[in-house]
Short mmCIF file of C-alpha atoms and ligand atoms in Angstrom, two decimals:
data_model
loop_
_atom_site.label_atom_id
_atom_site.label_comp_id
_atom_site.label_asym_id
_atom_site.label_seq_id
_atom_site.Cartn_x
_atom_site.Cartn_y
_atom_site.Cartn_z
CA MET A 203 103.48 36.87 75.47
CA THR A 204 101.69 34.22 78.01
CA GLU A 205 99.31 31.46 75.82
CA ARG A 206 97.49 28.78 77.20
CA LEU A 207 95.02 26.87 75.81
CA LEU A 208 91.43 26.33 77.89
CA ARG A 209 89.57 22.87 76.95
CA GLY A 210 86.08 22.48 78.73
CA ARG A 211 82.16 23.02 78.32
CA THR A 212 81.97 26.00 75.84
CA LEU A 213 79.10 28.53 76.09
CA SER A 214 78.57 31.92 74.55
CA PHE A 215 75.64 33.83 73.46
CA ARG A 216 74.68 35.25 70.06
CA SER A 217 71.78 37.34 70.29
CA ARG A 218 69.06 37.29 72.98
CA PRO A 219 67.45 33.49 74.02
CA GLU A 220 63.52 34.13 72.82
CA THR A 221 62.22 30.05 74.16
CA VAL A 222 64.98 27.05 76.06
CA ASP A 223 64.48 26.21 72.14
CA ASP A 224 65.75 28.41 70.60
CA ARG A 225 69.43 26.74 69.77
CA ALA A 226 70.40 29.89 66.90
CA SER A 227 70.79 32.49 69.66
CA TYR A 228 74.12 30.53 71.31
CA VAL A 229 77.17 28.42 70.31
CA TYR A 230 77.81 25.66 72.43
CA GLU A 231 80.45 22.88 72.57
CA GLU A 232 81.03 19.42 73.95
CA ASP A 233 84.31 18.95 73.54
CA GLY A 234 84.99 22.87 72.76
CA GLY A 235 88.81 25.08 73.01
CA ILE A 236 89.90 28.42 74.12
CA LEU A 237 93.01 29.69 72.95
CA VAL A 238 94.23 32.36 74.38
CA CYS A 239 97.01 34.65 73.82
CA GLY A 240 98.17 37.82 74.97
CA GLY A 241 94.92 38.50 77.14
CA LYS A 242 92.83 37.74 74.08
CA ILE A 243 90.91 35.53 72.54
CA ALA A 244 93.11 33.61 69.89
CA ALA A 245 91.28 31.09 68.64
CA VAL A 246 87.85 29.21 69.87
CA GLY A 247 85.38 25.96 68.69
CA PRO A 248 85.98 22.64 69.03
CA TYR A 249 88.62 21.48 71.25
CA ALA A 250 90.45 19.08 68.37
CA LEU A 251 90.94 21.67 65.71
CA VAL A 252 92.10 24.75 68.56
CA ALA A 253 94.37 22.68 69.50
CA GLU A 254 95.78 21.63 66.03
CA LYS A 255 95.88 25.10 65.61
CA ALA A 256 97.42 26.12 69.37
CA GLY A 257 100.78 23.46 69.22
CA GLU A 258 102.85 23.10 71.78
CA VAL A 259 100.57 25.72 74.80
CA PRO A 260 99.98 24.50 77.92
CA VAL A 261 96.54 23.41 77.68
CA GLU A 262 93.93 23.47 81.06
CA ASP A 263 91.96 20.91 81.61
CA HIS A 264 88.61 21.78 83.05
CA ARG A 265 86.29 19.30 81.88
CA PRO A 266 83.34 18.43 82.34
CA HIS A 267 83.07 22.57 84.12
CA LEU A 268 81.35 25.25 81.05
CA ILE A 269 83.62 28.04 80.26
CA LEU A 270 81.44 31.02 79.37
CA PRO A 271 82.52 34.78 79.27
CA GLY A 272 82.88 36.51 82.84
CA PHE A 273 79.50 37.59 84.61
CA ILE A 274 78.78 41.43 84.21
CA ASP A 275 77.49 43.65 86.88
CA ALA A 276 76.49 46.63 85.46
CA HIS A 277 75.63 48.46 88.52
CA VAL A 278 77.51 48.40 91.89
CA HIS A 279 78.73 50.33 94.66
CA VAL A 280 82.18 49.56 96.13
CA PRO A 281 81.69 51.57 98.79
CA GLN A 282 79.20 50.35 100.39
CA MET A 283 80.85 46.69 101.39
CA GLN A 284 80.26 47.70 105.09
CA VAL A 285 76.35 48.75 104.07
CA ILE A 286 75.36 45.30 102.33
CA ALA A 287 73.00 43.57 104.65
CA SER A 288 71.69 46.82 107.40
CA TYR A 289 68.16 45.77 108.78
CA GLY A 290 64.83 48.11 107.83
CA ALA A 291 64.20 50.92 106.04
CA GLU A 292 63.64 51.73 102.06
CA LEU A 293 66.08 53.74 100.56
CA LEU A 294 65.71 57.37 101.64
CA ASP A 295 65.93 56.26 105.55
CA TRP A 296 68.76 53.04 104.01
CA LEU A 297 70.36 56.00 102.40
CA ASN A 298 70.85 58.45 105.32
CA THR A 299 71.08 56.10 107.99
CA TYR A 300 73.03 53.10 106.79
CA THR A 301 74.94 54.13 103.92
CA PHE A 302 75.66 58.13 104.18
CA PRO A 303 77.89 57.42 106.87
CA GLU A 304 79.82 54.55 105.83
CA GLU A 305 80.46 56.29 102.84
CA THR A 306 81.62 59.39 104.81
CA LYS A 307 84.73 56.90 105.69
CA PHE A 308 86.27 57.27 101.96
CA ILE A 309 88.13 60.31 102.59
CA ASP A 310 90.63 58.06 104.65
CA ALA A 311 92.04 57.63 101.09
CA GLN A 312 93.38 53.96 102.86
CA HIS A 313 90.22 52.80 103.68
CA GLY A 314 89.44 53.02 100.14
CA ARG A 315 92.45 51.06 98.77
CA ARG A 316 91.12 48.45 101.61
CA ILE A 317 88.40 48.13 100.43
CA ALA A 318 89.00 48.57 96.58
CA ARG A 319 91.30 45.21 97.31
CA LEU A 320 88.85 43.21 98.72
CA PHE A 321 86.05 44.89 96.67
CA CYS A 322 87.47 43.03 93.44
CA ASP A 323 88.92 39.99 95.26
CA GLU A 324 85.12 39.20 95.96
CA ILE A 325 84.09 40.17 92.95
CA ILE A 326 86.66 37.67 90.90
CA ARG A 327 85.56 35.36 93.43
CA ASN A 328 82.32 35.13 92.59
CA GLY A 329 83.17 35.02 88.54
CA THR A 330 82.28 38.98 87.62
CA THR A 331 84.76 40.52 84.65
CA THR A 332 83.73 43.28 84.39
CA VAL A 333 81.31 46.60 87.09
CA ALA A 334 79.81 49.41 86.67
CA ALA A 335 80.70 51.31 89.73
CA TYR A 336 80.02 53.85 91.48
CA CYS A 337 82.39 55.15 94.25
CA SER A 338 82.46 57.28 96.93
CA VAL A 339 82.02 61.86 96.45
CA HIS A 340 85.76 61.82 97.31
CA ARG A 341 88.21 61.72 94.16
CA GLN A 342 90.15 59.27 96.67
CA SER A 343 87.88 56.71 96.42
CA VAL A 344 88.05 56.49 92.33
CA ASP A 345 91.86 56.71 92.63
CA ALA A 346 91.87 53.59 95.16
CA PHE A 347 89.62 51.59 92.96
CA PHE A 348 91.12 52.51 89.79
CA ALA A 349 94.31 51.67 90.29
CA GLU A 350 93.64 47.99 91.99
CA ALA A 351 91.83 47.53 89.20
CA LEU A 352 94.41 48.08 87.05
CA SER A 353 96.99 46.12 88.94
CA ARG A 354 94.56 43.76 87.40
CA ASP A 355 93.78 44.33 84.04
CA MET A 356 90.49 44.29 84.61
CA LEU A 357 87.48 46.69 82.18
CA VAL A 358 86.07 48.69 84.74
CA ILE A 359 84.11 51.86 84.16
CA ALA A 360 83.75 53.28 87.48
CA GLY A 361 83.44 57.30 88.78
CA LYS A 362 82.88 59.67 91.54
CA VAL A 363 79.69 59.87 92.72
CA MET A 364 78.90 63.50 92.42
CA MET A 365 75.97 64.95 95.01
CA ASP A 366 76.23 68.49 96.08
CA ARG A 367 72.78 68.34 98.55
CA ASN A 368 70.64 66.67 100.22
CA ALA A 369 73.74 64.71 102.12
CA PRO A 370 75.65 65.39 105.31
CA ASP A 371 79.14 67.28 105.43
CA GLY A 372 81.56 65.03 104.57
CA LEU A 373 79.52 63.55 101.35
CA ARG A 374 79.07 66.36 99.11
CA ASP A 375 80.84 68.16 96.71
CA THR A 376 80.08 71.71 95.34
CA ALA A 377 78.34 71.99 91.45
CA GLN A 378 82.38 73.40 90.47
CA SER A 379 84.37 70.51 92.55
CA GLY A 380 82.23 68.06 90.94
CA TYR A 381 82.58 69.44 87.99
CA ASP A 382 86.54 70.05 88.26
CA ASP A 383 87.28 66.29 89.81
CA THR A 384 86.27 64.47 87.30
CA LYS A 385 87.51 66.71 84.35
CA ALA A 386 90.77 65.85 86.58
CA LEU A 387 89.99 62.14 87.11
CA ILE A 388 88.11 61.58 83.32
CA ALA A 389 92.47 63.44 82.00
CA GLU A 390 94.27 60.28 84.86
CA TRP A 391 92.37 57.44 83.75
CA HIS A 392 90.41 57.57 81.53
CA GLY A 393 91.41 54.81 78.83
CA LYS A 394 94.40 53.80 80.73
CA GLY A 395 94.13 49.97 80.77
CA ARG A 396 91.25 48.63 80.36
CA LEU A 397 89.47 51.33 82.49
CA HIS A 398 86.65 53.51 81.68
CA TYR A 399 85.39 56.88 83.16
CA ALA A 400 81.71 57.38 83.95
CA VAL A 401 80.09 60.50 84.67
CA THR A 402 77.58 59.78 87.84
CA PRO A 403 75.78 61.92 89.63
CA ARG A 404 74.30 59.36 92.57
CA PHE A 405 70.38 60.83 91.38
CA ALA A 406 68.45 63.54 91.96
CA ILE A 407 67.60 64.15 94.39
CA THR A 408 71.28 64.85 95.72
CA SER A 409 72.12 66.84 93.32
CA THR A 410 71.70 70.72 92.39
CA PRO A 411 70.85 72.07 89.28
CA GLU A 412 73.58 73.88 89.37
CA GLN A 413 75.49 70.73 89.42
CA MET A 414 73.04 68.71 87.12
CA GLU A 415 74.47 72.10 84.32
CA LEU A 416 77.89 70.34 84.77
CA ALA A 417 76.84 67.35 84.16
CA GLY A 418 75.79 67.61 80.95
CA ALA A 419 78.44 69.75 80.34
CA LEU A 420 81.15 66.59 80.88
CA MET A 421 78.58 64.56 78.69
CA ARG A 422 79.29 67.44 76.01
CA GLU A 423 82.73 67.59 75.92
CA HIS A 424 83.45 64.10 76.57
CA PRO A 425 80.37 62.26 74.77
CA ASP A 426 81.88 58.39 74.17
CA LEU A 427 81.81 58.54 78.01
CA HIS A 428 78.77 56.29 80.31
CA MET A 429 76.98 58.39 82.48
CA GLN A 430 75.06 56.08 85.54
CA THR A 431 72.77 57.54 88.08
CA HIS A 432 69.40 56.29 89.84
CA LEU A 433 66.04 56.54 88.40
CA SER A 434 62.97 55.69 89.69
CA GLU A 435 63.65 53.62 92.50
CA ASN A 436 61.07 54.39 95.11
CA LYS A 437 57.64 56.48 95.81
CA ALA A 438 58.71 58.85 98.56
CA GLU A 439 61.47 59.24 95.48
CA ILE A 440 59.85 59.78 93.20
CA ALA A 441 57.77 62.55 95.06
CA PHE A 442 60.49 63.75 96.67
CA THR A 443 62.71 64.58 92.85
CA GLN A 444 59.55 65.96 91.64
CA GLU A 445 59.27 68.61 94.92
CA LEU A 446 63.19 69.56 93.49
CA TYR A 447 62.61 70.33 89.97
CA PRO A 448 58.90 71.44 89.82
CA ALA A 449 59.04 72.78 86.01
CA SER A 450 60.21 68.46 84.60
CA THR A 451 57.59 66.12 83.06
CA ASP A 452 58.20 63.45 85.10
CA TYR A 453 61.56 61.82 86.76
CA THR A 454 63.27 61.18 83.75
CA ASP A 455 62.88 64.19 81.87
CA VAL A 456 64.57 66.06 84.71
CA TYR A 457 67.53 64.32 83.37
CA ALA A 458 66.35 64.99 80.01
CA ARG A 459 66.54 68.32 80.82
CA TYR A 460 70.25 68.43 81.29
CA GLY A 461 71.02 66.79 77.90
CA LEU A 462 71.74 62.91 80.50
CA LEU A 463 70.25 60.97 78.26
CA GLY A 464 72.01 58.38 75.04
CA PRO A 465 72.78 55.38 74.22
CA LYS A 466 75.32 55.28 76.90
CA ALA A 467 73.60 56.33 79.94
CA LEU A 468 72.57 53.83 82.71
CA PHE A 469 69.30 53.97 84.91
CA GLY A 470 69.72 52.05 87.71
CA HIS A 471 66.10 50.59 88.62
CA CYS A 472 63.43 52.23 86.57
CA ILE A 473 60.74 50.04 88.98
CA HIS A 474 57.60 53.01 88.09
CA LEU A 475 58.29 54.26 84.59
CA SER A 476 55.68 56.01 83.02
CA ASP A 477 54.81 54.61 79.25
CA ARG A 478 55.95 58.42 78.50
CA GLU A 479 59.28 57.54 80.34
CA ALA A 480 59.88 54.43 78.87
CA ASP A 481 59.71 55.99 75.51
CA ALA A 482 62.11 58.75 76.44
CA LEU A 483 64.27 56.16 77.41
CA SER A 484 63.91 53.91 74.42
CA GLU A 485 63.85 57.04 71.65
CA SER A 486 66.99 57.76 73.54
CA GLY A 487 68.71 54.21 73.72
CA SER A 488 68.66 54.64 77.09
CA VAL A 489 69.96 51.57 79.52
CA ALA A 490 67.05 50.47 82.37
CA VAL A 491 69.40 48.33 84.96
CA PHE A 492 67.71 45.78 86.31
CA CYS A 493 68.86 45.13 90.36
CA PRO A 494 66.37 42.39 91.68
CA THR A 495 68.30 41.77 94.79
CA SER A 496 68.20 45.49 95.89
CA ASN A 497 64.28 46.09 94.60
CA LEU A 498 63.67 43.10 97.14
CA PHE A 499 65.30 43.76 99.83
CA LEU A 500 64.29 47.40 100.15
CA GLY A 501 61.26 46.85 99.53
CA SER A 502 60.67 48.85 96.19
CA GLY A 503 58.85 47.19 93.48
CA LEU A 504 58.99 44.53 90.45
CA PHE A 505 61.33 45.31 87.54
CA ASP A 506 59.73 45.27 84.61
CA TRP A 507 62.40 42.63 82.69
CA GLN A 508 59.65 41.26 80.00
CA GLY A 509 57.99 44.49 79.14
CA TYR A 510 60.56 46.35 78.60
CA SER A 511 62.49 44.60 76.58
CA LYS A 512 58.56 42.92 74.05
CA ARG A 513 57.22 46.90 74.02
CA SER A 514 56.43 48.88 70.98
CA LYS A 515 59.84 50.72 71.61
CA PRO A 516 62.37 48.46 73.74
CA VAL A 517 63.89 49.52 76.50
CA ARG A 518 67.66 48.68 76.98
CA ILE A 519 67.95 46.21 79.65
CA ALA A 520 71.71 45.40 81.88
CA ALA A 521 70.89 43.46 85.34
CA ALA A 522 73.29 44.28 88.34
CA THR A 523 73.69 43.63 91.86
CA ASP A 524 73.71 47.35 93.21
CA VAL A 525 75.81 46.25 96.35
CA GLY A 526 75.38 47.25 98.82
CA GLY A 527 71.38 47.82 98.61
CA GLY A 528 71.82 44.64 97.05
CA THR A 529 71.82 41.28 99.09
CA SER A 530 74.76 39.36 97.23
CA TYR A 531 77.90 40.19 94.57
CA SER A 532 76.77 37.02 92.69
CA MET A 533 74.90 37.55 89.80
CA LEU A 534 74.19 33.79 89.60
CA ARG A 535 71.99 34.67 93.03
CA THR A 536 71.35 37.97 91.35
CA MET A 537 69.62 36.13 88.25
CA ASP A 538 67.66 34.03 90.14
CA GLU A 539 65.85 36.64 92.24
CA ALA A 540 65.47 38.19 88.73
CA TYR A 541 63.66 35.44 88.34
CA LYS A 542 61.45 35.48 91.14
CA VAL A 543 60.65 39.59 90.51
CA VAL A 544 59.37 38.26 86.87
CA ALA A 545 57.71 35.13 87.87
CA LEU A 546 55.87 37.32 90.01
CA GLN A 547 54.16 39.15 86.91
CA GLY A 548 53.06 36.77 84.99
CA GLU A 549 55.86 35.79 83.54
CA LYS A 550 59.21 33.45 82.78
CA MET A 551 61.98 34.02 82.40
CA ASN A 552 64.72 31.42 80.19
CA PRO A 553 67.50 30.04 81.10
CA PHE A 554 69.08 30.79 78.20
CA ALA A 555 68.11 34.14 78.70
CA ALA A 556 69.24 34.55 81.82
CA PHE A 557 73.18 33.95 81.10
CA TRP A 558 72.61 35.85 78.50
CA GLN A 559 71.18 38.96 80.30
CA MET A 560 74.71 38.63 82.88
CA THR A 561 76.96 37.81 79.41
CA LEU A 562 76.31 39.43 75.67
CA GLY A 563 73.07 41.20 76.98
CA ASN A 564 75.57 43.38 79.42
CA ALA A 565 78.35 43.70 77.07
CA LYS A 566 75.75 44.78 74.51
CA ALA A 567 73.90 47.24 77.14
CA LEU A 568 76.88 48.89 78.18
CA SER A 569 78.20 48.83 74.89
CA LEU A 570 80.80 47.30 74.91
CA ASP A 571 80.25 43.56 73.48
CA GLU A 572 82.88 44.20 71.07
CA ARG A 573 85.23 43.41 73.81
CA ILE A 574 83.70 41.33 76.42
CA GLY A 575 80.34 39.67 77.07
CA THR A 576 81.12 37.35 73.79
CA LEU A 577 84.06 34.19 73.32
CA ASP A 578 84.77 35.58 69.94
CA VAL A 579 88.70 35.21 68.40
CA GLY A 580 89.53 38.90 69.49
CA THR A 581 88.00 39.74 71.98
CA ASP A 582 89.06 40.14 75.79
CA ALA A 583 89.93 37.12 77.64
CA ASP A 584 87.77 37.76 80.37
CA LEU A 585 86.33 33.88 81.52
CA VAL A 586 84.54 32.27 84.11
CA VAL A 587 84.35 28.19 85.10
CA LEU A 588 81.43 27.00 86.51
CA ASP A 589 81.34 23.55 88.34
CA ALA A 590 77.26 23.09 88.60
CA THR A 591 77.56 20.24 91.17
CA ALA A 592 80.20 21.56 93.63
CA THR A 593 77.78 21.64 96.72
CA PRO A 594 76.72 18.19 97.72
CA ALA A 595 73.21 19.51 97.16
CA MET A 596 74.07 20.88 93.63
CA ALA A 597 75.51 17.70 93.12
CA LEU A 598 72.21 16.00 93.91
CA ARG A 599 70.21 17.81 92.07
CA MET A 600 72.24 17.36 89.06
CA GLU A 601 71.92 13.37 89.17
CA THR A 602 68.76 14.62 87.65
CA VAL A 603 69.53 16.93 84.99
CA LYS A 604 69.71 15.76 80.87
CA SER A 605 69.54 19.49 79.33
CA LEU A 606 72.05 22.32 79.51
CA ALA A 607 69.03 24.33 79.89
CA GLU A 608 68.52 22.71 83.37
CA GLU A 609 72.00 22.65 84.64
CA LEU A 610 72.16 26.63 83.89
CA PHE A 611 69.37 27.01 85.69
CA VAL A 612 70.44 24.71 88.72
CA LEU A 613 73.61 27.19 88.87
CA GLN A 614 71.70 29.97 88.98
CA THR A 615 69.40 28.71 91.31
CA LEU A 616 71.20 26.82 93.71
CA GLY A 617 74.62 28.69 92.41
CA ASP A 618 76.97 31.68 94.04
CA ASP A 619 80.10 31.87 94.22
CA ARG A 620 81.00 27.99 95.14
CA PRO A 621 80.18 26.89 91.42
CA VAL A 622 82.69 29.45 90.28
CA ARG A 623 85.46 27.40 89.70
CA GLU A 624 88.06 29.64 88.09
CA THR A 625 87.79 33.48 86.74
CA TYR A 626 90.56 34.90 83.68
CA VAL A 627 90.53 38.45 83.18
CA ALA A 628 92.70 38.81 79.87
CA GLY A 629 93.75 35.71 80.06
CA ARG A 630 95.38 35.19 83.70
CA PRO A 631 93.47 32.81 86.54
CA LEU A 632 93.04 35.22 89.36
CA LYS A 633 90.58 33.23 91.33
CA ARG A 634 93.22 30.75 91.80
CA GLU A 635 95.14 33.39 94.14
CA LEU A 636 92.78 34.82 95.55
CA THR A 637 93.62 33.99 99.73
CA ALA A 638 90.81 32.41 100.98
ZN1 ZN B 995 73.23 51.49 93.52
#
């Protein structure tokens, strides 16, 4: 088994940090060590102690940089790498004008394989080790993505989008074929390596009631799976959904009626929820996924990150890029925009909470905190190494930084892929292997 001993300033979280002074919420070692063995963390703590335990193991010295659990992106669209940065539309127009035509190309398996490879390169470049990803409607797009992730031993969640109406030719399945293809993909991929399948009805607008019914059936047949979809992103989307599902109380109720709420249900956006809808998410343990760069870019609205967690029935929250509606693959860029969205609502997101969110917070939201998002012994060695002096502007700013909280805030506010010195996936340093 390959063993390596990493040395650096290690930081991981225990709970959501409520303030910058919430010292009990995180573990920080100024001179820390992480012993990696067979893709897992075998020991962690002060370097001297870990080194003593490790014996003769090659050391990778990352001092003075920070080592954290790898970043987790809880909502992203693999087929939208050539949709990102498309000008001038709100959600429904943006889907029809840019996204749907692009996704039709994924009928070509070779195109799917190329994009899957470039997508995995890009997230590793940005320090992201786990994603919850939407593929296209085509089975082969899921085959391509899972094969690529498996070849790098990445822990990913992904699924074929189910969509049988309100989409162009070449981009619709049928209720039955969506069900059958999903079943076949679950059998082929779920549990292989570190892969997790997610039942993925794109959103209520692009699924008939028959398809929603079968998505619910898939969740009953495979209750351990994740379910991912979109909810309450944009006013026109909400109005159209209510026209299509007139019997439902509201948008959230559409999904509830088909049995799609629950602790492994991930709802992208959740911007314009009523109190009743937020209660329904809270009571079912469902997760609201905050996609700040996307919400700002498409002009969708401001996610109530603080309010959802502080209400009497708190809603579980994840954070995500939502590329290609989102404008960056970087979780650092994402949390920078998250900070601004929270600020526009008169609150502040403290830097420890931001880093908690993209590591342990997202791992918990994905119900994967037994495996990833921490530096705990026995968990998977998915790690990111961060250099807060990576650019001249960052180095200059760092001259005046006096605390860890300030350093994290510089990383989040000025950082992108450049501060990511290395990304370890299951103990292997993958960023250095990327060709520039
Ligand atoms: Zn999305």
